[in-house]
Short mmCIF file of C-alpha atoms and ligand atoms in Angstrom, two decimals:
data_model
loop_
_atom_site.label_atom_id
_atom_site.label_comp_id
_atom_site.label_asym_id
_atom_site.label_seq_id
_atom_site.Cartn_x
_atom_site.Cartn_y
_atom_site.Cartn_z
CA UNK A 1 -38.64 -32.02 68.86
CA UNK A 2 -37.71 -29.84 71.89
CA UNK A 3 -34.43 -30.51 73.22
CA UNK A 4 -33.39 -32.68 70.22
CA UNK A 5 -30.65 -35.08 71.28
CA UNK A 6 -27.25 -35.01 69.43
CA UNK A 7 -25.91 -38.58 70.09
CA UNK A 8 -26.89 -40.94 67.29
CA UNK A 9 -27.97 -43.48 69.71
CA UNK A 10 -30.59 -41.30 71.34
CA UNK A 11 -31.60 -39.80 68.01
CA UNK A 12 -32.41 -43.18 66.56
CA UNK A 13 -34.44 -44.05 69.72
CA UNK A 14 -36.57 -41.08 68.89
CA UNK A 15 -36.62 -41.95 65.14
CA UNK A 16 -34.70 -38.86 64.24
CA UNK A 17 -32.38 -38.97 61.12
CA UNK A 18 -28.71 -40.18 61.65
CA UNK A 19 -25.58 -40.25 59.33
CA UNK A 20 -24.88 -43.91 60.33
CA UNK A 21 -26.71 -46.52 62.24
CA UNK A 22 -25.82 -46.50 66.00
CA UNK A 23 -24.56 -49.80 67.54
CA UNK A 24 -24.27 -51.37 70.93
CA UNK A 25 -24.40 -55.05 72.00
CA UNK A 26 -26.32 -56.64 74.77
CA UNK A 27 -23.83 -58.15 77.15
CA UNK A 28 -21.10 -56.08 75.59
CA UNK A 29 -19.18 -56.16 78.85
CA UNK A 30 -18.48 -59.70 79.96
CA UNK A 31 -16.55 -62.80 79.93
CA UNK A 32 -15.50 -62.85 76.27
CA UNK A 33 -13.22 -59.77 77.22
CA UNK A 34 -9.87 -60.65 78.79
CA UNK A 35 -9.88 -57.22 80.50
CA UNK A 36 -13.26 -57.99 82.07
CA UNK A 37 -11.97 -61.35 83.48
CA UNK A 38 -9.00 -59.46 85.03
CA UNK A 39 -11.26 -57.02 86.83
CA UNK A 40 -13.67 -59.72 87.81
CA UNK A 41 -10.83 -61.59 89.55
CA UNK A 42 -9.83 -58.40 91.25
CA UNK A 43 -13.37 -57.97 92.68
CA UNK A 44 -13.50 -61.72 93.68
CA UNK A 45 -16.69 -62.72 92.03
CA UNK A 46 -19.43 -61.49 89.60
CA UNK A 47 -21.76 -60.20 92.43
CA UNK A 48 -18.87 -58.40 94.21
CA UNK A 49 -17.99 -56.72 90.85
CA UNK A 50 -21.55 -55.41 90.55
CA UNK A 51 -21.42 -54.06 94.15
CA UNK A 52 -18.03 -52.24 93.58
CA UNK A 53 -18.94 -48.87 91.85
CA UNK A 54 -15.27 -48.27 90.81
CA UNK A 55 -14.77 -51.74 89.15
CA UNK A 56 -18.33 -51.86 87.80
CA UNK A 57 -17.63 -48.30 86.16
CA UNK A 58 -14.36 -49.85 84.75
CA UNK A 59 -16.09 -52.70 83.16
CA UNK A 60 -18.90 -50.76 81.75
CA UNK A 61 -16.38 -48.55 79.90
CA UNK A 62 -14.32 -51.40 78.56
CA UNK A 63 -16.33 -52.20 75.34
CA UNK A 64 -17.05 -48.54 74.84
CA UNK A 65 -13.37 -47.78 74.44
CA UNK A 66 -12.35 -51.04 72.78
CA UNK A 67 -15.13 -50.98 70.15
CA UNK A 68 -16.18 -47.37 69.99
CA UNK A 69 -19.80 -48.38 70.84
CA UNK A 70 -22.51 -45.79 70.45
CA UNK A 71 -23.81 -46.38 73.95
CA UNK A 72 -22.78 -47.70 77.23
CA UNK A 73 -24.86 -50.00 79.35
CA UNK A 74 -24.82 -49.98 83.17
CA UNK A 75 -22.94 -53.02 84.36
CA UNK A 76 -25.02 -54.86 86.82
CA UNK A 77 -27.72 -57.73 86.70
CA UNK A 78 -31.42 -57.92 86.69
CA UNK A 79 -31.32 -60.12 89.73
CA UNK A 80 -30.13 -57.39 92.22
CA UNK A 81 -33.79 -56.36 92.43
CA UNK A 82 -35.07 -59.65 93.92
CA UNK A 83 -32.05 -59.44 96.27
CA UNK A 84 -33.03 -55.97 97.31
CA UNK A 85 -36.55 -57.31 97.99
CA UNK A 86 -35.10 -59.64 100.65
CA UNK A 87 -34.10 -62.90 98.83
CA UNK A 88 -30.67 -64.20 98.90
CA UNK A 89 -28.78 -64.40 95.64
CA UNK A 90 -25.68 -66.20 94.49
CA UNK A 91 -24.19 -67.19 91.24
CA UNK A 92 -22.87 -70.84 91.75
CA UNK A 93 -20.02 -71.55 89.21
CA UNK A 94 -21.56 -73.03 86.13
CA UNK A 95 -25.12 -73.73 87.11
CA UNK A 96 -26.31 -70.03 86.91
CA UNK A 97 -28.04 -67.88 89.34
CA UNK A 98 -29.69 -69.08 92.63
CA UNK A 99 -32.36 -67.23 94.65
CA UNK A 100 -33.55 -68.36 97.94
CA UNK A 101 -35.94 -69.11 99.59
CA UNK A 102 -38.33 -69.60 96.56
CA UNK A 103 -41.76 -68.04 96.60
CA UNK A 104 -44.54 -70.58 96.07
CA UNK A 105 -47.55 -69.24 98.15
CA UNK A 106 -49.14 -66.18 99.76
CA UNK A 107 -47.06 -66.59 103.02
CA UNK A 108 -43.88 -66.52 101.06
CA UNK A 109 -44.86 -63.26 99.42
CA UNK A 110 -45.25 -61.76 102.94
CA UNK A 111 -41.55 -62.13 103.28
CA UNK A 112 -40.62 -59.69 100.54
CA UNK A 113 -39.47 -56.33 101.98
CA UNK A 114 -40.19 -52.89 100.52
CA UNK A 115 -37.26 -51.30 98.60
CA UNK A 116 -35.95 -47.80 98.87
CA UNK A 117 -33.53 -47.78 95.85
CA UNK A 118 -31.25 -45.40 97.48
CA UNK A 119 -30.76 -47.78 100.26
CA UNK A 120 -30.71 -51.45 99.11
CA UNK A 121 -29.63 -50.49 95.61
CA UNK A 122 -27.50 -47.39 96.45
CA UNK A 123 -24.30 -49.14 95.02
CA UNK A 124 -26.06 -49.28 91.58
CA UNK A 125 -27.00 -45.57 91.64
CA UNK A 126 -23.53 -44.68 92.81
CA UNK A 127 -22.18 -46.61 89.81
CA UNK A 128 -24.54 -44.71 87.51
CA UNK A 129 -23.14 -41.36 88.86
CA UNK A 130 -19.51 -42.58 88.38
CA UNK A 131 -20.19 -43.88 84.85
CA UNK A 132 -21.62 -40.66 83.82
CA UNK A 133 -18.77 -38.70 85.23
CA UNK A 134 -16.15 -41.12 83.43
CA UNK A 135 -17.93 -40.95 80.18
CA UNK A 136 -17.99 -37.16 80.11
CA UNK A 137 -20.67 -37.03 77.28
CA UNK A 138 -18.79 -39.40 75.07
CA UNK A 139 -21.87 -41.68 74.56
CA UNK A 140 -25.15 -42.09 76.28
CA UNK A 141 -25.64 -44.50 79.31
CA UNK A 142 -28.39 -47.03 79.15
CA UNK A 143 -29.85 -48.14 82.50
CA UNK A 144 -32.05 -51.37 82.82
CA UNK A 145 -34.12 -53.63 84.79
CA UNK A 146 -35.75 -57.09 84.17
CA UNK A 147 -39.49 -57.09 83.60
CA UNK A 148 -41.65 -58.18 86.44
CA UNK A 149 -42.55 -61.51 84.71
CA UNK A 150 -38.92 -62.35 84.01
CA UNK A 151 -37.84 -61.44 87.50
CA UNK A 152 -40.81 -63.39 89.00
CA UNK A 153 -39.68 -66.60 86.98
CA UNK A 154 -36.37 -66.55 88.92
CA UNK A 155 -38.05 -65.70 92.25
CA UNK A 156 -40.51 -68.54 91.99
CA UNK A 157 -38.30 -71.10 90.23
CA UNK A 158 -35.29 -70.23 92.40
CA UNK A 159 -32.98 -69.84 89.41
CA UNK A 160 -33.04 -70.52 85.72
CA UNK A 161 -35.50 -73.06 84.45
CA UNK A 162 -36.17 -75.08 81.30
CA UNK A 163 -39.90 -75.91 82.05
CA UNK A 164 -40.99 -72.91 84.20
CA UNK A 165 -43.01 -75.49 86.18
CA UNK A 166 -43.69 -73.53 89.39
CA UNK A 167 -44.20 -70.14 87.91
CA UNK A 168 -46.59 -71.46 85.25
CA UNK A 169 -48.22 -73.56 87.94
CA UNK A 170 -48.74 -70.34 89.82
CA UNK A 171 -50.10 -68.63 86.67
CA UNK A 172 -52.87 -71.08 86.04
CA UNK A 173 -53.73 -72.26 89.55
CA UNK A 174 -53.30 -68.96 91.55
CA UNK A 175 -53.49 -66.20 88.96
CA UNK A 176 -54.39 -63.64 91.52
CA UNK A 177 -51.41 -64.47 93.63
CA UNK A 178 -49.12 -64.09 90.71
CA UNK A 179 -50.67 -60.84 89.76
CA UNK A 180 -50.05 -59.55 93.18
CA UNK A 181 -46.32 -60.59 92.98
CA UNK A 182 -46.05 -58.89 89.70
CA UNK A 183 -47.79 -55.60 90.84
CA UNK A 184 -45.25 -55.68 93.86
CA UNK A 185 -42.19 -56.18 91.54
CA UNK A 186 -43.57 -53.56 89.14
CA UNK A 187 -43.65 -50.85 91.80
CA UNK A 188 -40.08 -51.72 92.87
CA UNK A 189 -38.87 -51.72 89.26
CA UNK A 190 -40.52 -48.36 88.56
CA UNK A 191 -38.94 -46.72 91.59
CA UNK A 192 -35.66 -48.20 90.68
CA UNK A 193 -35.65 -47.09 87.12
CA UNK A 194 -36.78 -43.65 88.14
CA UNK A 195 -33.87 -43.64 90.57
CA UNK A 196 -31.40 -44.57 87.78
CA UNK A 197 -32.92 -41.77 85.51
CA UNK A 198 -32.55 -39.35 88.42
CA UNK A 199 -28.86 -40.31 88.70
CA UNK A 200 -28.25 -39.92 85.02
CA UNK A 201 -29.04 -42.82 82.69
CA UNK A 202 -30.27 -41.42 79.42
CA UNK A 203 -32.40 -44.37 78.30
CA UNK A 204 -33.67 -47.53 79.99
CA UNK A 205 -34.09 -51.00 78.66
CA UNK A 206 -36.53 -53.39 80.14
CA UNK A 207 -35.37 -57.09 79.52
CA UNK A 208 -38.38 -59.45 79.24
CA UNK A 209 -36.09 -62.49 78.59
CA UNK A 210 -38.76 -65.07 79.36
CA UNK A 211 -41.76 -63.31 77.88
CA UNK A 212 -41.64 -65.84 75.01
CA UNK A 213 -42.36 -68.83 77.02
CA UNK A 214 -45.91 -67.62 77.57
CA UNK A 215 -48.82 -67.95 75.22
CA UNK A 216 -50.08 -64.88 73.70
CA UNK A 217 -52.78 -64.19 75.95
CA UNK A 218 -50.77 -64.84 79.04
CA UNK A 219 -47.95 -62.63 77.70
CA UNK A 220 -50.40 -59.73 77.38
CA UNK A 221 -52.16 -60.46 80.66
CA UNK A 222 -49.16 -61.22 82.90
CA UNK A 223 -46.07 -59.74 81.35
CA UNK A 224 -47.10 -56.61 79.20
CA UNK A 225 -49.70 -55.57 81.72
CA UNK A 226 -47.03 -55.03 84.45
CA UNK A 227 -44.61 -53.44 81.91
CA UNK A 228 -47.26 -50.92 80.95
CA UNK A 229 -47.73 -50.24 84.67
CA UNK A 230 -44.10 -49.36 84.89
CA UNK A 231 -43.91 -47.33 81.75
CA UNK A 232 -46.92 -45.21 82.87
CA UNK A 233 -45.01 -44.48 86.07
CA UNK A 234 -41.57 -43.62 84.50
CA UNK A 235 -40.14 -40.11 84.75
CA UNK A 236 -39.40 -39.67 81.17
CA UNK A 237 -37.45 -36.49 81.33
CA UNK A 238 -33.79 -37.02 82.40
CA UNK A 239 -31.70 -34.99 84.88
CA UNK A 240 -30.51 -32.85 81.93
CA UNK A 241 -33.99 -32.06 80.66
CA UNK A 242 -33.80 -34.59 77.80
CA UNK A 243 -36.38 -37.21 77.03
CA UNK A 244 -35.48 -40.62 78.24
CA UNK A 245 -36.45 -43.28 75.73
CA UNK A 246 -37.72 -46.76 76.95
CA UNK A 247 -36.64 -49.69 75.14
CA UNK A 248 -38.55 -53.01 75.56
CA UNK A 249 -36.70 -56.21 74.61
CA UNK A 250 -39.10 -59.26 74.97
CA UNK A 251 -37.26 -62.20 73.71
CA UNK A 252 -39.49 -64.52 71.44
CA UNK A 253 -42.39 -62.24 71.27
CA UNK A 254 -41.96 -60.79 67.70
CA UNK A 255 -45.53 -61.93 66.80
CA UNK A 256 -46.94 -59.41 69.33
CA UNK A 257 -45.47 -56.14 68.09
CA UNK A 258 -48.70 -54.38 68.25
CA UNK A 259 -49.26 -55.19 71.87
CA UNK A 260 -45.79 -54.17 72.82
CA UNK A 261 -46.18 -50.79 71.14
CA UNK A 262 -49.32 -50.41 73.24
CA UNK A 263 -47.14 -50.33 76.47
CA UNK A 264 -45.95 -46.95 75.49
CA UNK A 265 -42.37 -47.81 74.92
CA UNK A 266 -40.25 -45.90 72.32
CA UNK A 267 -38.18 -48.68 71.07
CA UNK A 268 -38.81 -52.42 70.59
CA UNK A 269 -35.81 -54.76 70.76
CA UNK A 270 -36.20 -57.79 68.54
CA UNK A 271 -34.54 -61.13 68.67
CA UNK A 272 -33.33 -62.67 65.51
CA UNK A 273 -36.43 -64.78 64.81
CA UNK A 274 -38.35 -61.80 63.60
CA UNK A 275 -37.99 -60.34 60.03
CA UNK A 276 -36.84 -56.72 60.55
CA UNK A 277 -38.40 -55.50 57.18
CA UNK A 278 -41.82 -56.73 58.12
CA UNK A 279 -41.43 -55.56 61.83
CA UNK A 280 -40.57 -52.04 60.43
CA UNK A 281 -43.51 -51.84 58.15
CA UNK A 282 -45.75 -52.95 61.12
CA UNK A 283 -44.56 -50.44 63.63
CA UNK A 284 -43.25 -47.39 61.43
CA UNK A 285 -43.91 -44.17 62.87
CA UNK A 286 -44.82 -45.59 66.25
CA UNK A 287 -41.67 -47.19 67.59
CA UNK A 288 -38.06 -47.46 66.74
CA UNK A 289 -36.45 -50.88 66.43
CA UNK A 290 -33.37 -52.37 67.96
CA UNK A 291 -31.68 -55.45 66.75
CA UNK A 292 -31.64 -58.06 65.45
CA UNK A 293 -28.56 -59.98 64.23
CA UNK A 294 -28.34 -63.66 65.28
CA UNK A 295 -25.49 -63.56 67.80
CA UNK A 296 -24.15 -66.73 66.18
CA UNK A 297 -23.18 -64.77 63.03
CA UNK A 298 -20.13 -63.63 65.36
CA UNK A 299 -18.80 -67.31 64.98
CA UNK A 300 -18.67 -66.75 61.19
CA UNK A 301 -15.98 -65.05 59.05
CA UNK A 302 -15.61 -61.31 58.55
CA UNK A 303 -16.97 -61.70 55.02
CA UNK A 304 -20.01 -63.29 56.17
CA UNK A 305 -20.48 -60.88 59.13
CA UNK A 306 -20.44 -58.06 56.65
CA UNK A 307 -22.75 -59.74 54.23
CA UNK A 308 -25.28 -60.45 57.08
CA UNK A 309 -24.91 -56.79 58.33
CA UNK A 310 -25.72 -55.47 54.83
CA UNK A 311 -28.77 -57.70 54.48
CA UNK A 312 -30.16 -56.54 57.87
CA UNK A 313 -29.48 -52.77 57.21
CA UNK A 314 -31.19 -53.22 53.77
CA UNK A 315 -34.10 -54.96 55.43
CA UNK A 316 -34.68 -52.09 57.63
CA UNK A 317 -33.94 -49.60 54.86
CA UNK A 318 -32.86 -46.01 54.86
CA UNK A 319 -35.49 -44.92 57.42
CA UNK A 320 -34.88 -43.30 60.77
CA UNK A 321 -35.25 -45.32 64.03
CA UNK A 322 -32.88 -48.39 63.71
CA UNK A 323 -30.39 -49.19 66.41
CA UNK A 324 -28.08 -51.99 65.50
CA UNK A 325 -27.70 -54.84 68.06
CA UNK A 326 -27.64 -58.52 68.47
CA UNK A 327 -30.91 -60.46 68.94
CA UNK A 328 -29.63 -61.51 72.42
CA UNK A 329 -26.46 -61.18 74.40
CA UNK A 330 -22.92 -61.84 73.67
CA UNK A 331 -21.58 -65.35 74.58
CA UNK A 332 -18.75 -66.21 76.71
CA UNK A 333 -16.73 -67.89 73.74
CA UNK A 334 -17.01 -65.18 71.22
CA UNK A 335 -14.00 -63.50 69.79
CA UNK A 336 -13.58 -59.76 70.39
CA UNK A 337 -12.00 -59.37 66.95
CA UNK A 338 -15.36 -60.30 65.44
CA UNK A 339 -16.94 -57.54 67.25
CA UNK A 340 -14.47 -55.11 65.58
CA UNK A 341 -15.52 -56.66 62.24
CA UNK A 342 -19.24 -56.07 63.23
CA UNK A 343 -18.82 -52.55 64.26
CA UNK A 344 -16.84 -51.59 61.21
CA UNK A 345 -19.34 -53.38 58.87
CA UNK A 346 -22.19 -51.57 60.44
CA UNK A 347 -20.40 -48.07 60.30
CA UNK A 348 -19.36 -48.39 56.66
CA UNK A 349 -22.45 -50.21 55.25
CA UNK A 350 -24.99 -47.96 56.97
CA UNK A 351 -23.16 -44.79 55.84
CA UNK A 352 -23.13 -46.10 52.28
CA UNK A 353 -26.88 -46.94 52.43
CA UNK A 354 -27.93 -43.64 54.02
CA UNK A 355 -25.91 -41.59 51.56
CA UNK A 356 -27.30 -43.48 48.58
CA UNK A 357 -30.75 -42.84 49.82
CA UNK A 358 -29.92 -39.16 50.40
CA UNK A 359 -28.55 -38.82 46.76
CA UNK A 360 -31.65 -40.48 45.28
CA UNK A 361 -33.84 -38.07 47.26
CA UNK A 362 -31.66 -35.06 46.43
O1 CP3 B 1 -25.27 -55.93 78.66
C1 CP3 B 1 -24.35 -55.60 79.51
O2 CP3 B 1 -23.09 -55.57 79.20
C2 CP3 B 1 -24.82 -55.17 80.86
C3 CP3 B 1 -24.80 -56.14 82.02
C4 CP3 B 1 -25.91 -57.25 82.18
C5 CP3 B 1 -25.52 -58.39 82.81
N1 CP3 B 1 -26.78 -59.14 82.90
C6 CP3 B 1 -24.17 -58.91 83.19
C7 CP3 B 1 -23.95 -60.25 83.55
C8 CP3 B 1 -27.27 -57.26 81.84
C9 CP3 B 1 -27.99 -56.11 81.20
C10 CP3 B 1 -27.72 -58.38 82.36
C11 CP3 B 1 -29.24 -58.80 82.36
C12 CP3 B 1 -29.68 -60.20 82.73
N2 CP3 B 1 -29.12 -60.94 83.71
C13 CP3 B 1 -30.67 -60.80 82.05
C14 CP3 B 1 -31.53 -60.25 80.98
C15 CP3 B 1 -30.74 -60.19 79.75
C16 CP3 B 1 -30.63 -61.53 79.12
O3 CP3 B 1 -29.52 -61.99 78.96
O4 CP3 B 1 -31.61 -62.09 78.62
C17 CP3 B 1 -30.81 -62.11 82.69
C18 CP3 B 1 -31.78 -63.13 82.41
C19 CP3 B 1 -29.86 -62.12 83.68
C20 CP3 B 1 -29.67 -63.15 84.77
C21 CP3 B 1 -28.27 -63.75 84.63
N3 CP3 B 1 -27.18 -63.06 84.97
C22 CP3 B 1 -27.91 -65.04 84.42
C23 CP3 B 1 -28.88 -66.16 83.94
C24 CP3 B 1 -26.54 -65.08 84.56
C25 CP3 B 1 -25.72 -66.49 84.55
C26 CP3 B 1 -25.59 -67.04 83.27
C27 CP3 B 1 -24.10 -67.42 82.92
O5 CP3 B 1 -23.56 -67.10 81.91
O6 CP3 B 1 -23.44 -67.85 83.80
C28 CP3 B 1 -26.19 -63.98 84.93
C29 CP3 B 1 -24.71 -63.60 85.04
C30 CP3 B 1 -24.25 -62.37 84.33
N4 CP3 B 1 -24.80 -61.06 84.07
C31 CP3 B 1 -22.80 -62.30 83.78
C32 CP3 B 1 -22.75 -60.92 83.21
C33 CP3 B 1 -21.51 -60.32 82.55
C34 CP3 B 1 -21.70 -63.39 83.77
C35 CP3 B 1 -21.15 -63.41 85.11
C36 CP3 B 1 -19.85 -63.70 85.23
O7 CP3 B 1 -18.94 -62.80 85.09
O8 CP3 B 1 -19.57 -64.86 85.65
#
């Protein structure tokens, strides 16, 4: 490969050999870290923290330094995109995010405004610049966006949902209207991710947190279709001339690996309900895999954490193209010490496994 990356996270994204399996964790910065709580309090609230590039940079770096992670992920939220499109966003204490006024018909869609990432989302791009400066090449920086489908669920429901009544109502009753909304979001997301890349992110992850609430046909027609539209439009060479891998994390969609590969992504993020060994056999040579430890393993003892890590590494086997991660994000009540146990186990066990394999080959 021309311009072969040196960091093990980027190498694994491109299925290049590494000496130990890289690890980072979804939601690695957050409320389980006392140092995060201190900075959030300094900012006032979560959204103010996202909009303050100095403080957002600080919390991005916290887990990188504390745990020696192999990648940093931009500290922000997927819902800043609907806000940039003209909706009002707030995080009520306890009840999750609120987006207003909700979108339910064609007239509502008319209210959405065009987005120039440098304007409405300039604070995110400024944060990207500052994080890259602060990291000084220590580890790569991952940028991200929500998928159009996942963003649309929040925009149509007005927040989190258990039943997805309104967005699914729109999907079945007004499919053309939903496609129009998804296309509009896709174009914003493509511009936004390209702006993140131009400002220095070295990989991007698309979170399709709610892809799994769709049936397989609807997942392909409504979620993957718009993800593919974005991937097609991405500038996949970074500011430094290196290729920028695209990671697709679609929760609950492990049965549709083939369809996910077809979007053109480089890495597929898996939740813990998918068997890593069979997923690898399925996509080998075509995509790298990220995941997929059940986050609840972090509630167990260090011995069990190590045992589960070893099993997962063995499931993947000594092949290139594995990035260790959880199957979903860190929870608020987790113990940072268990993350230390996890990272240590991944380092030690993966070195052992990869060395044994090299010896057998040699
Ligand atoms: O991974 C990281 O460390 C980067 C930061 C990040 C956050 N949110 C910070 C955050 C990322 C990548 C996200 C993505 C995100 N946001 C997703 C997709 C990933 C996933 O979890 O499936 C979704 C669905 C959201 C929307 C969202 N943001 C919800 C539903 C909530 C509230 C839930 C809750 O726990 O209250 C958030 C808030 C949020 N985003 C927090 C953090 C650290 C907690 C806010 C706080 O400090 O109070």
